[in-house]
Amino acid sequence: QVQLVESGGGLVQAGGSLRLSCAASGRTFSNYAMGWFRQAPGKEREFVARISRSSEWTDYADSVKGRFTISRDNTKNTVYLQMNSLKPEDTAVYYCAAVRTFWGAEYDYWGQGTQVTVSS
């Protein structure tokens, strides 16, 4: 089992920044690639970004490329999502998730989510 707890969400004005954190406990964090997803009201959950076990690979949704940066610190069992130039359409609940391989489609563990609200 891997337990994931997100933090860092909040209310920010358009153009502002937030950094989300996801702290992991349980099984060895470095054995898992990590991803961020989001779900806006009335919409399906969508992929945002992912990072490989040792940070050698990252991948982003087109909608956030150039604005968001995913990173991880395996010594702290934490993955981050730095979000810059935020837009109202970034408003959503953001979830982190763990998967065994970078290209895995089925994530094994999910956090409870943190709300991000971007005002115009």
Short mmCIF file of C-alpha atoms in Angstrom, two decimals:
data_model
loop_
_atom_site.label_atom_id
_atom_site.label_comp_id
_atom_site.label_asym_id
_atom_site.label_seq_id
_atom_site.Cartn_x
_atom_site.Cartn_y
_atom_site.Cartn_z
CA GLN A 1 0.00 0.00 0.00
CA VAL A 2 1.05 3.58 -0.70
CA GLN A 3 -0.69 6.43 1.06
CA LEU A 4 -0.69 9.78 -0.73
CA VAL A 5 -1.59 13.13 0.81
CA GLU A 6 -1.78 16.28 -1.31
CA SER A 7 -1.39 19.81 0.00
CA GLY A 8 -0.78 23.31 -1.27
CA GLY A 9 -4.05 24.04 -2.98
CA GLY A 10 -5.94 27.28 -2.50
CA LEU A 11 -7.37 30.37 -4.11
CA VAL A 12 -5.15 32.40 -6.43
CA GLN A 13 -5.70 35.13 -8.99
CA ALA A 14 -5.17 34.50 -12.68
CA GLY A 15 -1.50 34.82 -13.54
CA GLY A 16 -0.44 33.68 -10.08
CA SER A 17 1.41 30.59 -8.93
CA LEU A 18 0.92 27.68 -6.59
CA ARG A 19 3.03 24.68 -5.67
CA LEU A 20 1.27 21.46 -4.86
CA SER A 21 2.95 18.76 -2.80
CA CYS A 22 2.11 15.10 -2.48
CA ALA A 23 3.65 13.21 0.42
CA ALA A 24 3.87 9.44 0.15
CA SER A 25 4.14 6.81 2.84
CA GLY A 26 4.04 3.05 2.89
CA ARG A 27 5.92 1.18 0.20
CA THR A 28 9.13 2.49 -1.31
CA PHE A 29 8.32 5.77 -3.02
CA SER A 30 11.16 5.47 -5.52
CA ASN A 31 9.65 2.26 -6.91
CA TYR A 32 6.79 4.26 -8.41
CA ALA A 33 6.38 6.77 -11.19
CA MET A 34 4.08 9.57 -10.10
CA GLY A 35 1.40 11.54 -11.82
CA TRP A 36 -0.83 14.54 -11.27
CA PHE A 37 -4.40 14.60 -12.47
CA ARG A 38 -7.25 17.08 -12.10
CA GLN A 39 -11.00 17.10 -12.20
CA ALA A 40 -13.07 20.21 -12.75
CA PRO A 41 -16.76 20.39 -11.81
CA GLY A 42 -18.89 18.53 -14.32
CA LYS A 43 -15.86 17.22 -16.21
CA GLU A 44 -13.97 13.96 -16.32
CA ARG A 45 -10.65 13.57 -14.56
CA GLU A 46 -7.76 14.45 -16.85
CA PHE A 47 -4.04 13.85 -16.92
CA VAL A 48 -1.81 16.80 -16.04
CA ALA A 49 1.77 15.56 -15.67
CA ARG A 50 3.90 12.56 -14.76
CA ILE A 51 7.45 11.84 -13.73
CA SER A 52 9.51 8.68 -13.79
CA ARG A 53 10.97 6.99 -10.74
CA SER A 54 14.31 8.77 -10.89
CA SER A 55 13.08 11.96 -12.59
CA GLU A 56 14.74 11.16 -15.91
CA TRP A 57 11.47 11.50 -17.82
CA THR A 58 8.56 13.89 -17.54
CA ASP A 59 5.42 14.33 -19.58
CA TYR A 60 2.76 17.03 -19.63
CA ALA A 61 -0.68 17.64 -20.99
CA ASP A 62 -0.61 20.18 -23.81
CA SER A 63 -2.80 22.51 -21.78
CA VAL A 64 -0.14 22.96 -19.08
CA LYS A 65 3.13 22.68 -21.04
CA GLY A 66 5.41 25.61 -20.35
CA ARG A 67 3.41 26.63 -17.26
CA PHE A 68 3.54 23.61 -14.93
CA THR A 69 6.59 21.68 -13.74
CA ILE A 70 6.53 18.30 -12.05
CA SER A 71 9.41 17.25 -9.83
CA ARG A 72 10.10 14.80 -7.04
CA ASP A 73 12.41 14.36 -4.10
CA ASN A 74 12.85 10.69 -3.31
CA THR A 75 14.69 11.51 -0.07
CA LYS A 76 11.51 13.24 1.14
CA ASN A 77 9.03 10.84 -0.49
CA THR A 78 7.36 13.82 -2.11
CA VAL A 79 6.28 14.84 -5.59
CA TYR A 80 5.58 18.45 -6.49
CA LEU A 81 3.64 20.35 -9.11
CA GLN A 82 4.78 23.92 -9.63
CA MET A 83 1.98 25.81 -11.36
CA ASN A 84 2.73 29.21 -12.89
CA SER A 85 0.70 31.58 -15.03
CA LEU A 86 -2.48 30.05 -13.70
CA LYS A 87 -5.70 30.47 -15.63
CA PRO A 88 -9.33 30.20 -14.50
CA GLU A 89 -9.61 27.00 -16.54
CA ASP A 90 -7.00 25.42 -14.25
CA THR A 91 -9.59 25.43 -11.47
CA ALA A 92 -10.07 21.84 -10.35
CA VAL A 93 -9.40 19.31 -7.66
CA TYR A 94 -5.85 18.08 -8.18
CA TYR A 95 -4.88 14.51 -7.39
CA CYS A 96 -1.55 12.79 -7.23
CA ALA A 97 -1.24 9.12 -8.06
CA ALA A 98 1.36 6.37 -8.13
CA VAL A 99 2.00 3.81 -10.86
CA ARG A 100 4.62 1.10 -11.23
CA THR A 101 5.93 2.23 -14.61
CA PHE A 102 6.17 5.62 -16.32
CA TRP A 103 3.96 4.55 -19.25
CA GLY A 104 1.48 2.66 -17.09
CA ALA A 105 -2.11 3.56 -17.76
CA GLU A 106 -3.63 2.16 -14.61
CA TYR A 107 -2.53 4.06 -11.54
CA ASP A 108 -2.46 1.98 -8.40
CA TYR A 109 -2.80 4.54 -5.63
CA TRP A 110 -4.51 7.91 -5.39
CA GLY A 111 -4.57 10.77 -2.94
CA GLN A 112 -7.69 12.49 -1.69
CA GLY A 113 -7.16 15.65 -3.74
CA THR A 114 -6.55 19.32 -3.10
CA GLN A 115 -8.70 22.14 -4.44
CA VAL A 116 -7.17 24.79 -6.70
CA THR A 117 -9.32 27.78 -7.57
CA VAL A 118 -8.12 30.45 -9.97
CA SER A 119 -10.13 33.66 -10.03
CA SER A 120 -10.29 35.92 -13.07
#
